[in-house]
Amino acid sequence: MNAATFENIIRKYQYTFHRVVDFIPGKDQLLPLDFTQQNTELTPEILGNKQVFSNYIQQKLKNTNSRYGIGGYGEHRTIYSISPVFNGAQPGEEPRRLHLGVDVWGPVGTKVYAFMGGMIHSFAFNDQFGDYGATLILLHQLDGFPFYTLYGHLSLRDIQTLSAGQYVSIGQTIAHFGALQENGHWPPHLHFQIILDMELKKGDYPGVCKYSEREKYLANCPDPDLILQLNRYIKHNSL
């Protein structure tokens, strides 16, 4: 299935989807967060200390009275330089910097819901510094077409009693935002990503790609806001 076909199918069913995180339109605020080189606030001192980075995010949300920070799809991020996970295996190899999901930044323990029914495809604890930490991947089907959603940076307890092949129901609480020690050592947030072809991977799929491979990966990982449906509520003058 190509991205255009997928988008048409998703738009057909958007009105039936459950929210992925709690959000009250007209009351709750969303803060767009920029992690490119344009954000000069992100100094090496902030990025080099996971607790300071976490405090930075929480203070931004507090200062703007925002329930969540949000953004990142297709964003060329400089912040990945802090982790060797995103650097090439060989000297001089192009690093991975282009983000393929949407991040929703908020408090530890924030509930994550199944936007529609599905089946647990796989899960894993990707416990490298800068990685996903606790990760869940669901398999869905619409109009006979299968696709996947990936949930990264979760609470470890959310995946400890799961089995591949288990079914989840629309609106079911499937996870929570994890703390630093279980989410890859990032400020608490959800990495949400759509994947059309898992390429035989289990419990993991790149959430960041090389810039030179952006066309391939963006085609396989369409805009997550097709499901989240949150961008319409962003007030860009809130910064």
PDB file of N, CA, C and O in Angstrom, residues 62-128:
ATOM      1  N   LYS A  62       4.930  24.650  31.411  1.00  0.00           N
ATOM      2  CA  LYS A  62       4.359  25.435  32.508  1.00  0.00           C
ATOM      3  C   LYS A  62       4.238  26.906  32.144  1.00  0.00           C
ATOM      4  O   LYS A  62       3.202  27.538  32.394  1.00  0.00           O
ATOM      5  N   ASN A  63       5.278  27.451  31.532  1.00  0.00           N
ATOM      6  CA  ASN A  63       5.282  28.882  31.203  1.00  0.00           C
ATOM      7  C   ASN A  63       4.208  29.260  30.194  1.00  0.00           C
ATOM      8  O   ASN A  63       3.762  30.414  30.154  1.00  0.00           O
ATOM      9  N   THR A  64       3.819  28.314  29.352  1.00  0.00           N
ATOM     10  CA  THR A  64       2.820  28.589  28.307  1.00  0.00           C
ATOM     11  C   THR A  64       1.462  27.972  28.627  1.00  0.00           C
ATOM     12  O   THR A  64       0.561  27.996  27.796  1.00  0.00           O
ATOM     13  N   ASN A  65       1.342  27.422  29.842  1.00  0.00           N
ATOM     14  CA  ASN A  65       0.090  26.789  30.266  1.00  0.00           C
ATOM     15  C   ASN A  65      -0.363  25.737  29.252  1.00  0.00           C
ATOM     16  O   ASN A  65      -1.539  25.660  28.894  1.00  0.00           O
ATOM     17  N   SER A  66       0.590  24.943  28.788  1.00  0.00           N
ATOM     18  CA  SER A  66       0.312  23.932  27.767  1.00  0.00           C
ATOM     19  C   SER A  66       0.229  22.547  28.404  1.00  0.00           C
ATOM     20  O   SER A  66       1.058  22.194  29.248  1.00  0.00           O
ATOM     21  N   ARG A  67      -0.748  21.778  27.967  1.00  0.00           N
ATOM     22  CA  ARG A  67      -0.865  20.409  28.482  1.00  0.00           C
ATOM     23  C   ARG A  67       0.233  19.513  27.921  1.00  0.00           C
ATOM     24  O   ARG A  67       0.782  18.665  28.616  1.00  0.00           O
ATOM     25  N   TYR A  68       0.540  19.725  26.621  1.00  0.00           N
ATOM     26  CA  TYR A  68       1.579  18.931  25.970  1.00  0.00           C
ATOM     27  C   TYR A  68       2.422  19.817  25.063  1.00  0.00           C
ATOM     28  O   TYR A  68       1.951  20.818  24.526  1.00  0.00           O
ATOM     29  N   GLY A  69       3.664  19.393  24.868  1.00  0.00           N
ATOM     30  CA  GLY A  69       4.458  19.881  23.753  1.00  0.00           C
ATOM     31  C   GLY A  69       4.271  18.893  22.611  1.00  0.00           C
ATOM     32  O   GLY A  69       4.022  17.705  22.845  1.00  0.00           O
ATOM     33  N   ILE A  70       4.406  19.355  21.389  1.00  0.00           N
ATOM     34  CA  ILE A  70       4.130  18.459  20.270  1.00  0.00           C
ATOM     35  C   ILE A  70       4.938  18.864  19.042  1.00  0.00           C
ATOM     36  O   ILE A  70       5.291  20.028  18.870  1.00  0.00           O
ATOM     37  N   GLY A  71       5.216  17.884  18.189  1.00  0.00           N
ATOM     38  CA  GLY A  71       5.867  18.185  16.916  1.00  0.00           C
ATOM     39  C   GLY A  71       6.877  17.137  16.526  1.00  0.00           C
ATOM     40  O   GLY A  71       6.987  16.073  17.139  1.00  0.00           O
ATOM     41  N   GLY A  72       7.611  17.453  15.477  1.00  0.00           N
ATOM     42  CA  GLY A  72       8.748  16.638  15.108  1.00  0.00           C
ATOM     43  C   GLY A  72       8.659  15.849  13.828  1.00  0.00           C
ATOM     44  O   GLY A  72       9.682  15.352  13.348  1.00  0.00           O
ATOM     45  N   TYR A  73       7.479  15.709  13.219  1.00  0.00           N
ATOM     46  CA  TYR A  73       7.411  14.863  12.024  1.00  0.00           C
ATOM     47  C   TYR A  73       8.175  15.497  10.868  1.00  0.00           C
ATOM     48  O   TYR A  73       7.934  16.644  10.497  1.00  0.00           O
ATOM     49  N   GLY A  74       9.108  14.749  10.310  1.00  0.00           N
ATOM     50  CA  GLY A  74       9.920  15.245   9.201  1.00  0.00           C
ATOM     51  C   GLY A  74      10.921  16.301   9.607  1.00  0.00           C
ATOM     52  O   GLY A  74      11.520  16.955   8.751  1.00  0.00           O
ATOM     53  N   GLU A  75      11.145  16.447  10.909  1.00  0.00           N
ATOM     54  CA  GLU A  75      12.042  17.490  11.426  1.00  0.00           C
ATOM     55  C   GLU A  75      13.485  17.001  11.406  1.00  0.00           C
ATOM     56  O   GLU A  75      13.778  15.889  11.844  1.00  0.00           O
ATOM     57  N   HIS A  76      14.374  17.849  10.906  1.00  0.00           N
ATOM     58  CA  HIS A  76      15.806  17.535  10.880  1.00  0.00           C
ATOM     59  C   HIS A  76      16.397  18.040  12.184  1.00  0.00           C
ATOM     60  O   HIS A  76      16.627  19.235  12.368  1.00  0.00           O
ATOM     61  N   ARG A  77      16.656  17.118  13.105  1.00  0.00           N
ATOM     62  CA  ARG A  77      16.973  17.474  14.479  1.00  0.00           C
ATOM     63  C   ARG A  77      18.471  17.402  14.773  1.00  0.00           C
ATOM     64  O   ARG A  77      19.128  16.433  14.429  1.00  0.00           O
ATOM     65  N   THR A  78      18.923  18.420  15.484  1.00  0.00           N
ATOM     66  CA  THR A  78      20.314  18.424  15.927  1.00  0.00           C
ATOM     67  C   THR A  78      20.483  17.687  17.244  1.00  0.00           C
ATOM     68  O   THR A  78      21.599  17.282  17.587  1.00  0.00           O
ATOM     69  N   ILE A  79      19.399  17.480  17.987  1.00  0.00           N
ATOM     70  CA  ILE A  79      19.520  16.923  19.339  1.00  0.00           C
ATOM     71  C   ILE A  79      20.043  15.484  19.341  1.00  0.00           C
ATOM     72  O   ILE A  79      20.539  15.010  20.363  1.00  0.00           O
ATOM     73  N   TYR A  80      19.961  14.782  18.204  1.00  0.00           N
ATOM     74  CA  TYR A  80      20.386  13.387  18.200  1.00  0.00           C
ATOM     75  C   TYR A  80      21.906  13.220  18.260  1.00  0.00           C
ATOM     76  O   TYR A  80      22.396  12.108  18.425  1.00  0.00           O
ATOM     77  N   SER A  81      22.610  14.326  18.170  1.00  0.00           N
ATOM     78  CA  SER A  81      24.067  14.251  18.292  1.00  0.00           C
ATOM     79  C   SER A  81      24.492  13.841  19.700  1.00  0.00           C
ATOM     80  O   SER A  81      25.641  13.446  19.918  1.00  0.00           O
ATOM     81  N   ILE A  82      23.565  13.887  20.673  1.00  0.00           N
ATOM     82  CA  ILE A  82      23.925  13.546  22.053  1.00  0.00           C
ATOM     83  C   ILE A  82      24.031  12.033  22.256  1.00  0.00           C
ATOM     84  O   ILE A  82      24.539  11.587  23.284  1.00  0.00           O
ATOM     85  N   SER A  83      23.540  11.238  21.300  1.00  0.00           N
ATOM     86  CA  SER A  83      23.539   9.785  21.481  1.00  0.00           C
ATOM     87  C   SER A  83      24.231   9.075  20.328  1.00  0.00           C
ATOM     88  O   SER A  83      23.928   9.345  19.160  1.00  0.00           O
ATOM     89  N   PRO A  84      25.115   8.130  20.612  1.00  0.00           N
ATOM     90  CA  PRO A  84      25.780   7.362  19.551  1.00  0.00           C
ATOM     91  C   PRO A  84      24.825   6.460  18.781  1.00  0.00           C
ATOM     92  O   PRO A  84      25.166   5.969  17.702  1.00  0.00           O
ATOM     93  N   VAL A  85      23.616   6.244  19.312  1.00  0.00           N
ATOM     94  CA  VAL A  85      22.614   5.424  18.621  1.00  0.00           C
ATOM     95  C   VAL A  85      22.340   5.957  17.222  1.00  0.00           C
ATOM     96  O   VAL A  85      22.045   5.194  16.293  1.00  0.00           O
ATOM     97  N   PHE A  86      22.451   7.273  17.057  1.00  0.00           N
ATOM     98  CA  PHE A  86      22.063   7.906  15.795  1.00  0.00           C
ATOM     99  C   PHE A  86      23.245   8.227  14.891  1.00  0.00           C
ATOM    100  O   PHE A  86      23.065   8.802  13.824  1.00  0.00           O
ATOM    101  N   ASN A  87      24.424   7.867  15.310  1.00  0.00           N
ATOM    102  CA  ASN A  87      25.603   8.121  14.488  1.00  0.00           C
ATOM    103  C   ASN A  87      25.957   6.894  13.663  1.00  0.00           C
ATOM    104  O   ASN A  87      25.576   5.771  13.999  1.00  0.00           O
ATOM    105  N   GLY A  88      26.670   7.092  12.598  1.00  0.00           N
ATOM    106  CA  GLY A  88      27.035   5.991  11.721  1.00  0.00           C
ATOM    107  C   GLY A  88      27.970   5.006  12.403  1.00  0.00           C
ATOM    108  O   GLY A  88      28.744   5.364  13.301  1.00  0.00           O
ATOM    109  N   ALA A  89      27.884   3.760  11.956  1.00  0.00           N
ATOM    110  CA  ALA A  89      28.744   2.721  12.529  1.00  0.00           C
ATOM    111  C   ALA A  89      30.198   2.901  12.114  1.00  0.00           C
ATOM    112  O   ALA A  89      31.115   2.493  12.827  1.00  0.00           O
ATOM    113  N   GLN A  90      30.400   3.529  10.950  1.00  0.00           N
ATOM    114  CA  GLN A  90      31.745   3.750  10.440  1.00  0.00           C
ATOM    115  C   GLN A  90      32.095   5.234  10.500  1.00  0.00           C
ATOM    116  O   GLN A  90      31.222   6.089  10.338  1.00  0.00           O
ATOM    117  N   PRO A  91      33.355   5.576  10.707  1.00  0.00           N
ATOM    118  CA  PRO A  91      33.770   6.987  10.704  1.00  0.00           C
ATOM    119  C   PRO A  91      33.396   7.663   9.380  1.00  0.00           C
ATOM    120  O   PRO A  91      33.622   7.103   8.311  1.00  0.00           O
ATOM    121  N   GLY A  92      32.798   8.834   9.483  1.00  0.00           N
ATOM    122  CA  GLY A  92      32.416   9.569   8.291  1.00  0.00           C
ATOM    123  C   GLY A  92      31.068   9.187   7.720  1.00  0.00           C
ATOM    124  O   GLY A  92      30.576   9.826   6.784  1.00  0.00           O
ATOM    125  N   GLU A  93      30.447   8.132   8.262  1.00  0.00           N
ATOM    126  CA  GLU A  93      29.131   7.711   7.770  1.00  0.00           C
ATOM    127  C   GLU A  93      28.079   8.748   8.148  1.00  0.00           C
ATOM    128  O   GLU A  93      28.126   9.336   9.236  1.00  0.00           O
ATOM    129  N   GLU A  94      27.119   8.974   7.267  1.00  0.00           N
ATOM    130  CA  GLU A  94      26.065   9.955   7.513  1.00  0.00           C
ATOM    131  C   GLU A  94      25.265   9.567   8.758  1.00  0.00           C
ATOM    132  O   GLU A  94      24.797   8.432   8.873  1.00  0.00           O
ATOM    133  N   PRO A  95      25.099  10.498   9.694  1.00  0.00           N
ATOM    134  CA  PRO A  95      24.306  10.187  10.887  1.00  0.00           C
ATOM    135  C   PRO A  95      22.811  10.241  10.589  1.00  0.00           C
ATOM    136  O   PRO A  95      22.384  10.799   9.572  1.00  0.00           O
ATOM    137  N   ARG A  96      22.019   9.674  11.490  1.00  0.00           N
ATOM    138  CA  ARG A  96      20.563   9.760  11.386  1.00  0.00           C
ATOM    139  C   ARG A  96      20.088  10.985  12.166  1.00  0.00           C
ATOM    140  O   ARG A  96      20.414  11.147  13.335  1.00  0.00           O
ATOM    141  N   ARG A  97      19.296  11.830  11.507  1.00  0.00           N
ATOM    142  CA  ARG A  97      18.843  13.064  12.145  1.00  0.00           C
ATOM    143  C   ARG A  97      17.382  13.414  11.813  1.00  0.00           C
ATOM    144  O   ARG A  97      16.810  14.287  12.450  1.00  0.00           O
ATOM    145  N   LEU A  98      16.753  12.754  10.816  1.00  0.00           N
ATOM    146  CA  LEU A  98      15.400  13.133  10.384  1.00  0.00           C
ATOM    147  C   LEU A  98      14.357  12.312  11.151  1.00  0.00           C
ATOM    148  O   LEU A  98      14.331  11.082  11.063  1.00  0.00           O
ATOM    149  N   HIS A  99      13.497  12.999  11.861  1.00  0.00           N
ATOM    150  CA  HIS A  99      12.522  12.356  12.749  1.00  0.00           C
ATOM    151  C   HIS A  99      11.290  11.896  11.973  1.00  0.00           C
ATOM    152  O   HIS A  99      10.714  12.653  11.189  1.00  0.00           O
ATOM    153  N   LEU A 100      10.855  10.662  12.227  1.00  0.00           N
ATOM    154  CA  LEU A 100       9.787  10.030  11.439  1.00  0.00           C
ATOM    155  C   LEU A 100       8.458   9.917  12.175  1.00  0.00           C
ATOM    156  O   LEU A 100       7.480   9.436  11.600  1.00  0.00           O
ATOM    157  N   GLY A 101       8.426  10.342  13.420  1.00  0.00           N
ATOM    158  CA  GLY A 101       7.184  10.279  14.182  1.00  0.00           C
ATOM    159  C   GLY A 101       6.791  11.654  14.694  1.00  0.00           C
ATOM    160  O   GLY A 101       7.398  12.668  14.345  1.00  0.00           O
ATOM    161  N   VAL A 102       5.754  11.668  15.516  1.00  0.00           N
ATOM    162  CA  VAL A 102       5.371  12.873  16.256  1.00  0.00           C
ATOM    163  C   VAL A 102       5.637  12.601  17.727  1.00  0.00           C
ATOM    164  O   VAL A 102       5.307  11.528  18.245  1.00  0.00           O
ATOM    165  N   ASP A 103       6.241  13.556  18.396  1.00  0.00           N
ATOM    166  CA  ASP A 103       6.466  13.472  19.834  1.00  0.00           C
ATOM    167  C   ASP A 103       5.400  14.277  20.563  1.00  0.00           C
ATOM    168  O   ASP A 103       5.104  15.420  20.180  1.00  0.00           O
ATOM    169  N   VAL A 104       4.844  13.674  21.607  1.00  0.00           N
ATOM    170  CA  VAL A 104       3.907  14.363  22.496  1.00  0.00           C
ATOM    171  C   VAL A 104       4.562  14.389  23.871  1.00  0.00           C
ATOM    172  O   VAL A 104       4.710  13.365  24.525  1.00  0.00           O
ATOM    173  N   TRP A 105       4.990  15.569  24.307  1.00  0.00           N
ATOM    174  CA  TRP A 105       5.761  15.726  25.539  1.00  0.00           C
ATOM    175  C   TRP A 105       4.826  16.093  26.687  1.00  0.00           C
ATOM    176  O   TRP A 105       3.985  16.987  26.552  1.00  0.00           O
ATOM    177  N   GLY A 106       4.974  15.404  27.820  1.00  0.00           N
ATOM    178  CA  GLY A 106       4.106  15.674  28.957  1.00  0.00           C
ATOM    179  C   GLY A 106       4.586  14.934  30.189  1.00  0.00           C
ATOM    180  O   GLY A 106       5.690  14.386  30.224  1.00  0.00           O
ATOM    181  N   PRO A 107       3.750  14.857  31.216  1.00  0.00           N
ATOM    182  CA  PRO A 107       4.162  14.261  32.492  1.00  0.00           C
ATOM    183  C   PRO A 107       4.344  12.744  32.423  1.00  0.00           C
ATOM    184  O   PRO A 107       3.671  12.054  31.651  1.00  0.00           O
ATOM    185  N   VAL A 108       5.245  12.240  33.256  1.00  0.00           N
ATOM    186  CA  VAL A 108       5.368  10.798  33.450  1.00  0.00           C
ATOM    187  C   VAL A 108       4.006  10.235  33.864  1.00  0.00           C
ATOM    188  O   VAL A 108       3.290  10.846  34.666  1.00  0.00           O
ATOM    189  N   GLY A 109       3.650   9.091  33.300  1.00  0.00           N
ATOM    190  CA  GLY A 109       2.393   8.443  33.672  1.00  0.00           C
ATOM    191  C   GLY A 109       1.202   8.844  32.827  1.00  0.00           C
ATOM    192  O   GLY A 109       0.110   8.289  33.005  1.00  0.00           O
ATOM    193  N   THR A 110       1.387   9.788  31.907  1.00  0.00           N
ATOM    194  CA  THR A 110       0.292  10.179  31.012  1.00  0.00           C
ATOM    195  C   THR A 110      -0.225   8.940  30.268  1.00  0.00           C
ATOM    196  O   THR A 110       0.545   8.178  29.708  1.00  0.00           O
ATOM    197  N   LYS A 111      -1.543   8.764  30.254  1.00  0.00           N
ATOM    198  CA  LYS A 111      -2.134   7.593  29.624  1.00  0.00           C
ATOM    199  C   LYS A 111      -2.072   7.675  28.101  1.00  0.00           C
ATOM    200  O   LYS A 111      -2.230   8.748  27.514  1.00  0.00           O
ATOM    201  N   VAL A 112      -1.861   6.511  27.482  1.00  0.00           N
ATOM    202  CA  VAL A 112      -1.864   6.371  26.025  1.00  0.00           C
ATOM    203  C   VAL A 112      -2.964   5.368  25.664  1.00  0.00           C
ATOM    204  O   VAL A 112      -3.023   4.277  26.243  1.00  0.00           O
ATOM    205  N   TYR A 113      -3.818   5.748  24.713  1.00  0.00           N
ATOM    206  CA  TYR A 113      -4.970   4.926  24.354  1.00  0.00           C
ATOM    207  C   TYR A 113      -4.834   4.354  22.943  1.00  0.00           C
ATOM    208  O   TYR A 113      -4.180   4.943  22.073  1.00  0.00           O
ATOM    209  N   ALA A 114      -5.526   3.229  22.720  1.00  0.00           N
ATOM    210  CA  ALA A 114      -5.616   2.659  21.376  1.00  0.00           C
ATOM    211  C   ALA A 114      -6.619   3.467  20.563  1.00  0.00           C
ATOM    212  O   ALA A 114      -7.781   3.581  20.954  1.00  0.00           O
ATOM    213  N   PHE A 115      -6.173   4.046  19.463  1.00  0.00           N
ATOM    214  CA  PHE A 115      -7.064   4.885  18.660  1.00  0.00           C
ATOM    215  C   PHE A 115      -8.103   4.047  17.924  1.00  0.00           C
ATOM    216  O   PHE A 115      -9.161   4.526  17.540  1.00  0.00           O
ATOM    217  N   MET A 116      -7.798   2.755  17.702  1.00  0.00           N
ATOM    218  CA  MET A 116      -8.743   1.797  17.130  1.00  0.00           C
ATOM    219  C   MET A 116      -8.318   0.411  17.602  1.00  0.00           C
ATOM    220  O   MET A 116      -7.279   0.262  18.235  1.00  0.00           O
ATOM    221  N   GLY A 117      -9.128  -0.578  17.322  1.00  0.00           N
ATOM    222  CA  GLY A 117      -8.768  -1.929  17.691  1.00  0.00           C
ATOM    223  C   GLY A 117      -7.565  -2.416  16.905  1.00  0.00           C
ATOM    224  O   GLY A 117      -7.240  -1.897  15.835  1.00  0.00           O
ATOM    225  N   GLY A 118      -6.909  -3.409  17.444  1.00  0.00           N
ATOM    226  CA  GLY A 118      -5.744  -3.955  16.766  1.00  0.00           C
ATOM    227  C   GLY A 118      -5.194  -5.150  17.513  1.00  0.00           C
ATOM    228  O   GLY A 118      -5.824  -5.672  18.439  1.00  0.00           O
ATOM    229  N   MET A 119      -4.008  -5.553  17.124  1.00  0.00           N
ATOM    230  CA  MET A 119      -3.352  -6.704  17.715  1.00  0.00           C
ATOM    231  C   MET A 119      -1.911  -6.333  18.050  1.00  0.00           C
ATOM    232  O   MET A 119      -1.281  -5.563  17.316  1.00  0.00           O
ATOM    233  N   ILE A 120      -1.420  -6.863  19.156  1.00  0.00           N
ATOM    234  CA  ILE A 120      -0.031  -6.606  19.514  1.00  0.00           C
ATOM    235  C   ILE A 120       0.876  -7.341  18.527  1.00  0.00           C
ATOM    236  O   ILE A 120       0.854  -8.568  18.449  1.00  0.00           O
ATOM    237  N   HIS A 121       1.633  -6.575  17.772  1.00  0.00           N
ATOM    238  CA  HIS A 121       2.577  -7.152  16.813  1.00  0.00           C
ATOM    239  C   HIS A 121       3.851  -7.579  17.528  1.00  0.00           C
ATOM    240  O   HIS A 121       4.330  -8.707  17.381  1.00  0.00           O
ATOM    241  N   SER A 122       4.398  -6.662  18.338  1.00  0.00           N
ATOM    242  CA  SER A 122       5.657  -6.930  19.036  1.00  0.00           C
ATOM    243  C   SER A 122       5.921  -5.833  20.050  1.00  0.00           C
ATOM    244  O   SER A 122       5.253  -4.792  20.055  1.00  0.00           O
ATOM    245  N   PHE A 123       6.893  -6.071  20.896  1.00  0.00           N
ATOM    246  CA  PHE A 123       7.286  -5.090  21.907  1.00  0.00           C
ATOM    247  C   PHE A 123       8.714  -5.406  22.330  1.00  0.00           C
ATOM    248  O   PHE A 123       9.217  -6.516  22.108  1.00  0.00           O
ATOM    249  N   ALA A 124       9.377  -4.424  22.932  1.00  0.00           N
ATOM    250  CA  ALA A 124      10.767  -4.625  23.350  1.00  0.00           C
ATOM    251  C   ALA A 124      11.177  -3.515  24.303  1.00  0.00           C
ATOM    252  O   ALA A 124      10.559  -2.446  24.348  1.00  0.00           O
ATOM    253  N   PHE A 125      12.235  -3.787  25.054  1.00  0.00           N
ATOM    254  CA  PHE A 125      12.861  -2.764  25.881  1.00  0.00           C
ATOM    255  C   PHE A 125      14.172  -2.390  25.209  1.00  0.00           C
ATOM    256  O   PHE A 125      15.191  -3.057  25.366  1.00  0.00           O
ATOM    257  N   ASN A 126      14.129  -1.336  24.416  1.00  0.00           N
ATOM    258  CA  ASN A 126      15.296  -0.866  23.662  1.00  0.00           C
ATOM    259  C   ASN A 126      16.071   0.097  24.554  1.00  0.00           C
ATOM    260  O   ASN A 126      15.913   1.316  24.478  1.00  0.00           O
ATOM    261  N   ASP A 127      16.919  -0.480  25.390  1.00  0.00           N
ATOM    262  CA  ASP A 127      17.463   0.248  26.532  1.00  0.00           C
ATOM    263  C   ASP A 127      18.837   0.876  26.298  1.00  0.00           C
ATOM    264  O   ASP A 127      19.667   0.901  27.193  1.00  0.00           O
ATOM    265  N   GLN A 128      19.103   1.367  25.094  1.00  0.00           N
ATOM    266  CA  GLN A 128      20.319   2.152  24.880  1.00  0.00           C
ATOM    267  C   GLN A 128      20.014   3.627  25.157  1.00  0.00           C
ATOM    268  O   GLN A 128      18.888   4.079  24.987  1.00  0.00           O
TER     269      GLN A 128
END
